[in-house]
Coordinates of N, CA and C in Angstrom, one line a residue:
M219 N 80.4 91.4 85.7 CA 80.9 91.3 84.3 C 81.0 92.6 83.7
I220 N 82.0 92.8 82.8 CA 82.2 94.0 82.0 C 80.9 94.5 81.3
Q221 N 80.6 95.7 81.5 CA 79.4 96.3 80.9 C 79.7 97.1 79.7
S222 N 80.9 97.8 79.7 CA 81.2 98.7 78.6 C 82.7 98.5 78.3
I223 N 83.0 98.7 77.0 CA 84.4 98.5 76.6 C 84.8 99.5 75.4
L224 N 86.0 100.0 75.5 CA 86.6 100.9 74.5 C 87.5 100.0 73.7
I225 N 87.3 100.0 72.4 CA 88.2 99.2 71.5 C 88.9 100.1 70.5
T226 N 90.2 100.2 70.6 CA 91.0 101.0 69.7 C 91.3 100.1 68.5
G227 N 91.4 100.7 67.3 CA 91.6 99.9 66.1 C 90.3 99.2 65.8
G228 N 89.2 99.8 66.1 CA 87.9 99.1 66.0 C 87.2 99.2 64.6
G229 N 87.9 99.8 63.6 CA 87.2 99.9 62.3 C 87.4 98.7 61.4
S230 N 88.3 97.8 61.8 CA 88.5 96.6 60.9 C 89.1 95.5 61.7
G231 N 89.3 94.4 61.1 CA 90.1 93.3 61.7 C 89.5 92.8 63.0
I232 N 90.4 92.5 63.9 CA 90.1 91.9 65.2 C 89.2 92.9 66.0
G233 N 89.5 94.2 66.0 CA 88.7 95.2 66.7 C 87.3 95.2 66.3
A234 N 87.1 95.2 65.0 CA 85.7 95.3 64.5 C 84.9 94.0 64.8
A235 N 85.6 92.8 64.7 CA 84.9 91.6 65.0 C 84.6 91.5 66.5
L236 N 85.5 92.0 67.3 CA 85.3 92.0 68.7 C 84.1 92.9 69.1
A237 N 84.0 94.0 68.5 CA 82.9 94.9 68.8 C 81.5 94.2 68.5
T238 N 81.4 93.5 67.4 CA 80.2 92.8 67.1 C 80.0 91.7 68.1
A239 N 81.0 90.9 68.5 CA 80.9 89.8 69.4 C 80.4 90.3 70.8
L240 N 81.0 91.4 71.2 CA 80.6 91.9 72.6 C 79.2 92.5 72.6
A241 N 78.8 93.2 71.5 CA 77.5 93.7 71.4 C 76.4 92.6 71.4
E242 N 76.8 91.5 70.8 CA 75.8 90.3 70.8 C 75.7 89.8 72.2
R243 N 76.6 90.1 73.1 CA 76.5 89.7 74.5 C 76.1 90.9 75.4
N244 N 75.5 91.9 74.8 CA 74.8 93.0 75.5 C 75.8 93.9 76.2
C245 N 77.0 94.0 75.7 CA 78.0 95.0 76.2 C 77.8 96.3 75.4
R246 N 78.0 97.4 76.1 CA 78.1 98.7 75.4 C 79.5 98.9 74.8
V247 N 79.7 99.2 73.6 CA 81.0 99.2 72.9 C 81.3 100.6 72.2
I248 N 82.5 101.1 72.4 CA 82.9 102.2 71.7 C 84.0 101.8 70.7
V249 N 83.9 102.0 69.4 CA 84.9 101.6 68.5 C 85.6 102.9 68.1
S250 N 86.9 102.9 68.1 CA 87.7 104.1 67.7 C 88.7 103.7 66.7
G251 N 89.1 104.7 65.9 CA 90.0 104.5 64.8 C 90.0 105.8 64.0
R252 N 90.9 105.8 63.0 CA 91.0 107.0 62.2 C 90.1 107.1 61.0
R253 N 89.4 106.0 60.6 CA 88.5 106.0 59.4 C 87.1 106.0 59.9
Q254 N 86.5 107.2 59.7 CA 85.1 107.4 60.2 C 84.1 106.5 59.5
A255 N 84.2 106.3 58.2 CA 83.3 105.5 57.5 C 83.3 104.1 57.9
A256 N 84.5 103.5 58.2 CA 84.6 102.2 58.6 C 84.0 102.0 60.0
L257 N 84.2 103.0 60.9 CA 83.7 102.9 62.2 C 82.2 103.0 62.2
E258 N 81.6 103.8 61.3 CA 80.2 104.0 61.3 C 79.5 102.7 60.7
A259 N 80.2 102.0 59.8 CA 79.7 100.7 59.3 C 79.6 99.7 60.4
I260 N 80.6 99.6 61.3 CA 80.6 98.7 62.4 C 79.5 99.1 63.4
A261 N 79.4 100.4 63.7 CA 78.4 100.9 64.6 C 76.9 100.6 64.1
S262 N 76.8 100.6 62.8 CA 75.4 100.4 62.3 C 74.9 98.9 62.5
Q263 N 75.8 98.1 62.9 CA 75.4 96.7 63.1 C 74.7 96.4 64.5
S264 N 74.8 97.4 65.4 CA 74.1 97.2 66.7 C 73.9 98.6 67.3
P265 N 72.8 98.8 68.0 CA 72.6 100.1 68.8 C 73.5 100.1 70.0
L266 N 74.1 99.0 70.3 CA 75.0 99.0 71.5 C 76.4 99.5 71.1
I267 N 76.7 99.7 69.8 CA 78.0 100.1 69.4 C 78.0 101.6 69.0
T268 N 78.9 102.3 69.5 CA 79.1 103.7 69.2 C 80.4 104.0 68.6
S269 N 80.4 104.8 67.5 CA 81.7 105.1 66.8 C 82.2 106.4 67.4
C270 N 83.6 106.4 67.6 CA 84.2 107.6 68.1 C 85.5 107.8 67.3
P271 N 85.5 108.4 66.2 CA 86.7 108.6 65.4 C 87.8 109.3 66.2
A272 N 89.0 108.7 66.2 CA 90.1 109.2 67.0 C 91.4 108.6 66.5
D273 N 92.5 109.4 66.6 CA 93.8 108.9 66.4 C 94.5 108.8 67.8
V274 N 94.8 107.5 68.2 CA 95.2 107.3 69.6 C 96.6 108.0 69.9
T275 N 97.3 108.4 68.8 CA 98.6 109.1 69.1 C 98.4 110.6 69.4
E276 N 97.1 111.1 69.3 CA 96.9 112.5 69.5 C 96.2 112.7 70.9
E277 N 96.8 113.6 71.7 CA 96.4 113.8 73.1 C 94.9 114.2 73.2
D278 N 94.4 115.1 72.3 CA 93.1 115.6 72.4 C 92.1 114.4 72.0
D279 N 92.5 113.6 71.1 CA 91.6 112.5 70.7 C 91.5 111.4 71.8
R280 N 92.7 111.2 72.5 CA 92.6 110.3 73.6 C 91.7 110.8 74.7
A281 N 91.8 112.1 75.0 CA 90.9 112.7 76.0 C 89.4 112.5 75.6
A282 N 89.1 112.6 74.4 CA 87.7 112.4 73.9 C 87.3 110.9 74.2
L283 N 88.2 110.0 74.0 CA 87.9 108.6 74.2 C 87.7 108.3 75.7
V284 N 88.5 108.9 76.5 CA 88.4 108.8 78.0 C 87.0 109.3 78.4
E285 N 86.6 110.4 77.9 CA 85.3 111.0 78.3 C 84.2 110.1 77.9
A286 N 84.3 109.6 76.6 CA 83.2 108.7 76.1 C 83.1 107.5 76.9
L287 N 84.2 106.9 77.3 CA 84.1 105.6 78.1 C 83.6 105.9 79.5
S288 N 84.0 107.1 80.1 CA 83.5 107.4 81.4 C 82.0 107.5 81.5
E289 N 81.4 107.8 80.4 CA 79.9 108.1 80.4 C 79.1 106.8 80.3
L290 N 79.8 105.7 80.0 CA 79.1 104.4 79.9 C 79.1 103.6 81.2
P291 N 78.2 102.7 81.4 CA 78.1 101.9 82.6 C 79.3 101.2 83.0
A292 N 79.6 101.1 84.3 CA 80.7 100.3 84.8 C 80.2 98.9 85.2
P293 N 81.2 98.0 85.3 CA 82.6 98.1 85.1 C 83.0 98.2 83.6
R294 N 84.1 98.8 83.4 CA 84.5 99.1 82.0 C 85.9 98.5 81.7
A295 N 86.2 98.4 80.4 CA 87.4 97.8 79.9 C 88.0 98.5 78.7
I296 N 89.3 98.3 78.5 CA 89.9 98.8 77.3 C 90.5 97.6 76.5
F297 N 90.3 97.6 75.2 CA 91.0 96.6 74.4 C 91.9 97.4 73.5
H298 N 93.3 97.2 73.6 CA 94.2 97.9 72.8 C 94.4 97.1 71.5
G299 N 93.6 97.4 70.5 CA 93.6 96.8 69.2 C 94.4 97.6 68.2
A300 N 94.6 98.9 68.4 CA 95.3 99.7 67.4 C 96.8 99.3 67.4
G301 N 97.3 99.1 66.2 CA 98.7 98.7 66.0 C 99.3 99.3 64.7
Y302 N 100.6 99.4 64.7 CA 101.2 99.9 63.5 C 102.5 99.1 63.2
F303 N 102.5 98.5 62.0 CA 103.6 97.6 61.6 C 104.5 98.4 60.7
Q304 N 105.7 98.8 61.3 CA 106.7 99.6 60.6 C 107.6 98.7 59.9
L305 N 107.7 98.9 58.5 CA 108.6 98.2 57.7 C 109.9 99.0 57.5
G306 N 111.0 98.4 57.3 CA 112.2 99.1 57.0 C 113.4 98.7 58.0
R307 N 114.6 98.6 57.5 CA 115.7 98.3 58.3 C 116.0 99.4 59.3
L308 N 116.6 99.1 60.4 CA 116.8 100.2 61.4 C 117.7 101.3 60.9
D309 N 118.7 101.0 60.1 CA 119.6 102.1 59.7 C 119.0 102.9 58.5
S310 N 117.8 102.5 58.0 CA 117.2 103.3 57.0 C 116.0 104.0 57.4
L311 N 115.5 103.8 58.6 CA 114.3 104.5 59.1 C 114.6 105.9 59.4
S312 N 113.6 106.7 59.1 CA 113.6 108.1 59.5 C 113.2 108.2 61.0
A313 N 113.5 109.4 61.6 CA 113.0 109.6 63.0 C 111.5 109.5 63.1
S314 N 110.8 110.0 62.1 CA 109.4 109.9 62.1 C 108.9 108.5 62.0
D315 N 109.5 107.6 61.2 CA 109.1 106.2 61.1 C 109.3 105.5 62.4
W316 N 110.4 105.8 63.0 CA 110.7 105.2 64.3 C 109.7 105.6 65.4
Q317 N 109.4 106.9 65.4 CA 108.4 107.4 66.4 C 107.0 106.9 66.1
S318 N 106.6 106.7 64.9 CA 105.3 106.2 64.5 C 105.0 104.9 65.2
S319 N 106.0 104.0 65.1 CA 105.8 102.7 65.7 C 105.6 102.7 67.2
F320 N 106.4 103.5 67.8 CA 106.3 103.6 69.3 C 105.1 104.4 69.7
E321 N 104.7 105.4 69.0 CA 103.6 106.2 69.4 C 102.3 105.4 69.4
T322 N 102.1 104.5 68.4 CA 100.9 103.7 68.3 C 101.0 102.5 69.2
N323 N 102.1 101.8 69.2 CA 102.2 100.5 69.9 C 102.5 100.6 71.3
V324 N 103.1 101.7 71.8 CA 103.5 101.8 73.2 C 102.9 103.1 73.9
T325 N 103.3 104.2 73.4 CA 102.9 105.5 74.0 C 101.4 105.6 74.1
A326 N 100.7 105.3 73.1 CA 99.2 105.5 73.1 C 98.6 104.5 74.1
R327 N 99.1 103.3 74.2 CA 98.6 102.3 75.2 C 98.9 102.8 76.6
W328 N 100.1 103.3 76.8 CA 100.4 103.9 78.1 C 99.5 105.0 78.5
A329 N 99.3 106.0 77.6 CA 98.6 107.2 77.9 C 97.1 106.9 78.1
L330 N 96.5 106.1 77.2 CA 95.1 105.8 77.3 C 94.8 105.0 78.5
S331 N 95.6 104.0 78.8 CA 95.4 103.2 80.1 C 95.4 104.1 81.3
T332 N 96.5 104.9 81.4 CA 96.6 105.8 82.6 C 95.5 106.8 82.7
H333 N 95.1 107.4 81.6 CA 94.0 108.4 81.7 C 92.6 107.8 81.9
C334 N 92.5 106.5 81.5 CA 91.2 105.8 81.8 C 91.1 105.2 83.1
A335 N 92.3 105.0 83.8 CA 92.4 104.3 85.0 C 91.3 104.7 86.1
P336 N 91.1 106.0 86.3 CA 90.1 106.4 87.3 C 88.7 105.8 87.0
H337 N 88.4 105.4 85.8 CA 87.1 104.9 85.4 C 87.1 103.4 85.2
L338 N 88.1 102.7 85.6 CA 88.3 101.3 85.3 C 88.1 100.4 86.6
G339 N 87.6 101.0 87.7 CA 87.5 100.2 88.9 C 86.6 98.9 88.6
G340 N 87.1 97.8 89.0 CA 86.4 96.5 88.7 C 86.5 96.1 87.3
G341 N 87.3 96.8 86.5 CA 87.4 96.5 85.0 C 88.6 95.9 84.6
R342 N 88.9 95.9 83.3 CA 90.0 95.2 82.7 C 90.7 96.0 81.6
V343 N 92.0 95.7 81.3 CA 92.7 96.2 80.2 C 93.3 95.0 79.5
L344 N 93.1 94.8 78.2 CA 93.6 93.7 77.5 C 94.5 94.2 76.3
F345 N 95.7 93.7 76.3 CA 96.7 94.0 75.3 C 96.7 92.9 74.3
I346 N 97.0 93.2 73.0 CA 97.3 92.2 72.0 C 98.9 92.0 72.0
G347 N 99.3 90.8 72.3 CA 100.8 90.6 72.3 C 101.2 90.1 70.9
S348 N 102.4 89.8 70.7 CA 102.9 89.3 69.4 C 104.2 88.5 69.6
D349 N 104.4 87.5 68.8 CA 105.6 86.7 68.8 C 106.8 87.6 68.3
S350 N 106.5 88.7 67.6 CA 107.5 89.6 67.1 C 108.3 90.2 68.2
G351 N 107.7 90.3 69.4 CA 108.4 90.9 70.5 C 109.6 90.1 70.9
K352 N 109.6 88.8 70.7 CA 110.7 87.9 71.1 C 111.5 87.4 69.9
N353 N 110.8 87.3 68.7 CA 111.4 86.8 67.5 C 111.5 87.9 66.5
L354 N 112.7 88.6 66.6 CA 112.9 89.8 65.8 C 112.9 89.4 64.3
R355 N 112.2 90.2 63.5 CA 112.1 90.0 62.0 C 112.9 91.1 61.3
V356 N 113.8 90.6 60.5 CA 114.6 91.5 59.7 C 113.7 92.3 58.7
G357 N 113.9 93.6 58.7 CA 113.0 94.4 57.9 C 111.8 95.0 58.6
A358 N 111.6 94.5 59.9 CA 110.5 95.0 60.7 C 111.0 95.1 62.2
A359 N 112.2 95.3 62.4 CA 112.8 95.3 63.7 C 112.1 96.4 64.6
A360 N 111.8 97.6 64.0 CA 111.1 98.6 64.8 C 109.8 98.1 65.4
Y361 N 109.1 97.3 64.7 CA 107.8 96.8 65.2 C 108.1 95.8 66.3
S362 N 109.1 94.9 66.1 CA 109.5 93.9 67.1 C 109.9 94.6 68.4
I363 N 110.7 95.7 68.3 CA 111.2 96.4 69.5 C 110.0 97.1 70.2
A364 N 109.0 97.6 69.4 CA 107.9 98.2 70.0 C 107.0 97.2 70.7
Q365 N 106.9 96.0 70.1 CA 106.1 95.0 70.7 C 106.7 94.5 72.0
S366 N 108.0 94.4 72.0 CA 108.7 94.0 73.3 C 108.4 95.1 74.4
A367 N 108.5 96.4 74.0 CA 108.2 97.4 74.9 C 106.8 97.4 75.4
S368 N 105.8 97.1 74.5 CA 104.4 97.0 74.9 C 104.2 95.9 75.9
E369 N 104.9 94.8 75.7 CA 104.8 93.7 76.7 C 105.4 94.1 78.1
T370 N 106.5 94.8 78.1 CA 107.0 95.3 79.3 C 106.1 96.3 80.0
L371 N 105.4 97.2 79.1 CA 104.4 98.1 79.6 C 103.3 97.4 80.3
R372 N 102.8 96.3 79.7 CA 101.7 95.5 80.3 C 102.2 95.0 81.7
R373 N 103.4 94.4 81.7 CA 103.8 93.9 83.0 C 104.0 95.0 84.0
G374 N 104.4 96.2 83.6 CA 104.5 97.3 84.5 C 103.2 97.7 85.1
F375 N 102.2 97.8 84.3 CA 100.8 98.0 84.8 C 100.4 97.0 85.8
Q376 N 100.7 95.7 85.5 CA 100.3 94.7 86.4 C 101.0 94.8 87.8
A377 N 102.3 95.2 87.7 CA 103.0 95.3 89.0 C 102.6 96.6 89.8
E378 N 102.4 97.7 89.1 CA 102.1 98.9 89.8 C 100.6 99.1 90.1
W379 N 99.8 98.3 89.5 CA 98.3 98.3 89.8 C 97.9 97.1 90.6
A380 N 98.8 96.4 91.2 CA 98.5 95.2 91.9 C 97.6 95.4 93.0
D381 N 97.6 96.7 93.6 CA 96.7 97.0 94.7 C 95.5 97.7 94.3
R382 N 95.3 97.8 93.0 CA 94.1 98.5 92.4 C 93.2 97.4 91.8
D383 N 91.9 97.8 91.7 CA 90.9 96.8 91.2 C 90.8 97.0 89.7
I384 N 91.9 96.8 89.0 CA 92.0 96.9 87.6 C 92.8 95.7 87.1
A385 N 92.2 94.8 86.4 CA 92.9 93.6 85.9 C 93.5 93.8 84.5
V386 N 94.8 93.5 84.4 CA 95.5 93.8 83.1 C 96.1 92.4 82.6
A387 N 95.9 92.2 81.4 CA 96.4 90.9 80.8 C 96.7 91.2 79.3
A388 N 97.3 90.1 78.7 CA 97.7 90.2 77.3 C 97.4 88.8 76.7
F389 N 97.2 88.8 75.3 CA 97.1 87.5 74.6 C 97.8 87.6 73.3
K390 N 98.2 86.5 72.8 CA 98.8 86.4 71.4 C 97.8 85.7 70.5
P391 N 97.5 86.4 69.4 CA 96.5 85.8 68.5 C 97.1 85.0 67.4
G392 N 98.5 84.9 67.3 CA 99.1 84.3 66.2 C 98.9 85.2 64.9
L393 N 99.1 84.6 63.8 CA 99.0 85.3 62.5 C 97.5 85.4 62.1
V394 N 96.9 86.5 61.9 CA 95.5 86.7 61.7 C 95.3 87.4 60.3
D395 N 94.2 87.0 59.7 CA 93.8 87.6 58.4 C 93.3 89.0 58.6
T396 N 94.1 90.0 58.6 CA 93.7 91.4 58.8 C 94.4 92.3 57.7
E397 N 93.9 93.5 57.6 CA 94.5 94.4 56.6 C 96.0 94.6 56.8
M398 N 96.4 94.7 58.1 CA 97.8 95.0 58.3 C 98.6 93.8 57.8
V399 N 98.2 92.6 58.1 CA 98.9 91.4 57.7 C 98.9 91.3 56.2
R400 N 97.8 91.5 55.5 CA 97.7 91.4 54.1 C 98.6 92.5 53.5
G401 N 98.8 93.6 54.2 CA 99.6 94.7 53.7 C 101.1 94.3 53.6
F402 N 101.6 93.7 54.7 CA 103.1 93.4 54.6 C 103.3 92.1 53.9
L403 N 102.3 91.3 53.7 CA 102.5 90.1 52.8 C 102.5 90.5 51.4
A404 N 102.0 91.6 51.0 CA 102.0 92.1 49.6 C 103.3 92.7 49.2
T405 N 104.2 92.9 50.2 CA 105.5 93.5 49.9 C 106.4 92.5 49.3
S406 N 107.5 92.9 48.7 CA 108.5 92.0 48.1 C 109.4 91.5 49.2
E407 N 110.1 90.5 48.8 CA 111.2 90.0 49.7 C 112.3 91.0 49.9
A408 N 112.5 91.8 48.9 CA 113.6 92.8 49.0 C 113.1 93.9 50.0
E409 N 111.8 94.2 50.0 CA 111.3 95.2 51.0 C 111.2 94.7 52.4
F410 N 110.9 93.4 52.5 CA 110.7 92.8 53.8 C 111.3 91.4 53.8
P411 N 112.6 91.3 54.1 CA 113.3 90.0 54.0 C 112.7 88.9 54.8
S412 N 111.9 89.2 55.9 CA 111.3 88.2 56.7 C 109.9 87.8 56.2
R413 N 109.5 88.3 55.1 CA 108.2 88.0 54.5 C 108.0 86.5 54.4
S414 N 109.0 85.7 54.0 CA 108.8 84.3 53.8 C 108.5 83.5 55.1
A415 N 109.0 84.1 56.2 CA 108.7 83.4 57.5 C 107.2 83.5 57.8
F416 N 106.6 84.6 57.5 CA 105.1 84.8 57.7 C 104.3 83.9 56.7
Q417 N 104.8 83.9 55.5 CA 104.1 83.2 54.4 C 104.1 81.7 54.8
S418 N 105.2 81.2 55.4 CA 105.3 79.8 55.8 C 104.2 79.4 56.8
Y419 N 103.8 80.4 57.7 CA 102.7 80.1 58.6 C 101.4 79.9 57.9
I420 N 101.2 80.7 56.8 CA 100.0 80.5 56.0 C 100.0 79.2 55.3
D421 N 101.1 78.9 54.7 CA 101.2 77.6 54.0 C 101.0 76.4 54.8
Q422 N 101.3 76.5 56.1 CA 101.1 75.4 57.1 C 99.7 75.5 57.7
G423 N 98.9 76.4 57.3 CA 97.5 76.5 57.9 C 97.5 77.2 59.2
E424 N 98.6 77.9 59.6 CA 98.6 78.6 60.9 C 98.2 80.0 60.8
F425 N 96.9 80.2 60.5 CA 96.4 81.5 60.1 C 94.9 81.6 60.6
S426 N 94.7 82.5 61.6 CA 93.3 82.6 62.2 C 92.5 83.7 61.5
T427 N 91.2 83.6 61.7 CA 90.3 84.6 61.2 C 90.1 85.6 62.4
A428 N 89.7 86.8 62.0 CA 89.5 87.9 63.0 C 88.3 87.5 63.9
E429 N 87.3 86.8 63.4 CA 86.2 86.4 64.2 C 86.6 85.3 65.2
R430 N 87.5 84.4 64.9 CA 87.9 83.4 65.9 C 88.7 84.1 67.0
V431 N 89.6 85.1 66.7 CA 90.3 85.8 67.7 C 89.4 86.6 68.5
A432 N 88.4 87.2 67.9 CA 87.4 88.0 68.7 C 86.7 87.1 69.7
A433 N 86.3 85.9 69.3 CA 85.7 85.0 70.3 C 86.5 84.7 71.5
F434 N 87.8 84.6 71.2 CA 88.8 84.3 72.3 C 88.9 85.5 73.2
A435 N 89.1 86.7 72.6 CA 89.2 87.9 73.4 C 87.9 88.2 74.2
A436 N 86.8 88.0 73.6 CA 85.5 88.2 74.3 C 85.4 87.3 75.5
W437 N 85.8 86.0 75.4 CA 85.9 85.1 76.5 C 86.8 85.6 77.6
L438 N 88.0 86.1 77.2 CA 88.9 86.6 78.2 C 88.3 87.8 79.0
L439 N 87.7 88.7 78.3 CA 87.2 89.9 78.9 C 85.9 89.6 79.8
L440 N 85.1 88.7 79.4 CA 83.8 88.5 80.0 C 83.7 87.3 80.9
E441 N 84.4 86.3 80.7 CA 84.2 85.0 81.4 C 85.3 84.5 82.3
V442 N 86.5 84.8 82.0 CA 87.6 84.3 82.7 C 87.7 85.0 84.1
E443 N 87.8 84.2 85.2 CA 87.9 84.8 86.5 C 89.2 85.7 86.6
T444 N 89.1 86.7 87.4 CA 90.1 87.8 87.4 C 91.5 87.2 87.7
S445 N 91.7 86.4 88.8 CA 93.0 85.9 89.1 C 93.6 85.1 88.0
R446 N 92.8 84.4 87.3 CA 93.2 83.5 86.2 C 93.5 84.4 85.0
F447 N 92.7 85.5 84.8 CA 92.9 86.4 83.7 C 94.3 87.0 83.7
T448 N 94.8 87.4 84.9 CA 96.0 88.1 85.0 C 97.2 87.2 85.2
A449 N 97.0 85.9 85.4 CA 98.1 85.0 85.8 C 99.1 84.6 84.8
R450 N 98.7 84.9 83.5 CA 99.6 84.4 82.4 C 99.4 85.3 81.2
E451 N 100.3 85.1 80.2 CA 100.1 85.7 78.9 C 99.4 84.6 78.1
W452 N 98.2 84.9 77.7 CA 97.4 83.9 77.0 C 97.8 83.8 75.5
D453 N 97.6 82.6 74.9 CA 98.0 82.4 73.5 C 96.8 81.6 72.9
I454 N 96.3 82.1 71.8 CA 95.2 81.4 71.2 C 95.6 80.0 70.7
R455 N 96.8 79.8 70.5 CA 97.3 78.5 69.9 C 97.4 77.4 71.0
D456 N 97.4 77.8 72.2 CA 97.3 76.8 73.3 C 96.0 76.1 73.3
T457 N 96.0 74.8 73.1 CA 94.7 74.1 73.0 C 94.0 73.8 74.3
G458 N 94.7 74.0 75.4 CA 94.1 73.6 76.7 C 92.8 74.3 77.0
H459 N 92.6 75.6 76.5 CA 91.4 76.3 76.9 C 90.4 76.4 75.7
H460 N 90.7 75.7 74.6 CA 89.8 75.8 73.5 C 88.4 75.3 73.8
A461 N 88.3 74.3 74.6 CA 86.9 73.7 74.9 C 86.0 74.8 75.6
E462 N 86.7 75.8 76.2 CA 85.9 76.8 77.0 C 85.3 77.9 76.1
W463 N 85.8 78.0 74.9 CA 85.3 79.1 74.1 C 85.2 78.8 72.6
L464 N 85.8 77.8 72.1 CA 85.9 77.5 70.7 C 84.8 76.6 70.2
E465 N 84.0 76.0 71.0 CA 83.0 75.0 70.6 C 82.1 75.6 69.5
G466 N 82.0 74.8 68.4 CA 81.2 75.1 67.3 C 81.8 76.0 66.3
R467 N 83.1 76.5 66.6 CA 83.8 77.4 65.6 C 84.8 76.6 64.8
Q468 N 85.1 77.2 63.6 CA 86.1 76.6 62.8 C 87.5 76.7 63.4
S469 N 88.4 75.8 63.2 CA 89.7 75.8 63.8 C 90.7 76.7 63.0
S470 N 90.3 77.2 61.9 CA 91.2 78.1 61.1 C 90.9 79.5 61.3

C-alpha cells in the first residue's frame, strides 16, 4: 500500500480534503501550493502532514518537492491536484495567459512526474481529469485545450512506463465545490459565456463536495488493485463502484 504521497494544490479544495483523508489512514503526506498559511493550516491537522510551499511552475520549487518526497517511506505517489482555470476567448488571450494554463495543467505535471519517477517504484500517479477536455467551453477554451493535453500526457506516461513499476491513472470528479469553481461562477455571462452550462449542473444537484471526491481519490490510491487502477479513466459519477467507497457518505 502507498505509504507517502505528494499532493499539489494541497492548500484548499480537493487536495486539502485528500491530505486529511490520507493522514487518517496513516499515510505520510506532503501538501504543496503557493499559499503558505493555507498549507500550514492543513498540516496542523495531523503530524503526518507536512507543508511544502511551492509553485509547481517553477523548476527550483519542483526540485524541492522531489527531494521532500524522496525522503519519505516508499511506496510513494503523486496526486496532481494543482490546476489553473484560464478565462478568456482565444483571440483575446495574451501569450502569458496562454502559457499560464499550460504551465500549470500540463508542463508542471510532466516535469514533476518525470523528476519523481526514480522514487516512485511500486507507487502511483493520479491525475484529475475533466469533462472540459472533450466538451470545449466558450470563454475557457485555453483550459479545455490544456485539459485535453493533460489527458494525452497521462496516456503517454501509461504507454511509456508500461514496463516500469509505476501505475498511472486519472479520474473525473465532476463539478466540485472549490475556490476555482466558485471563482468562475462569480463571473458574468459576458465574461464567461459558458457559465450557464456549469450553473445548470448545480441547479440539477450535480455538484460534489471536496470531501466526497477525496474519499474517492483515497480509495483509488490505496485500495484499488494496480491492473484495475490503470485499466480505465475513472469517473466519480459512475455508480458501479460507489458501494466500494461511498458507504455512509452523502451523495451530494
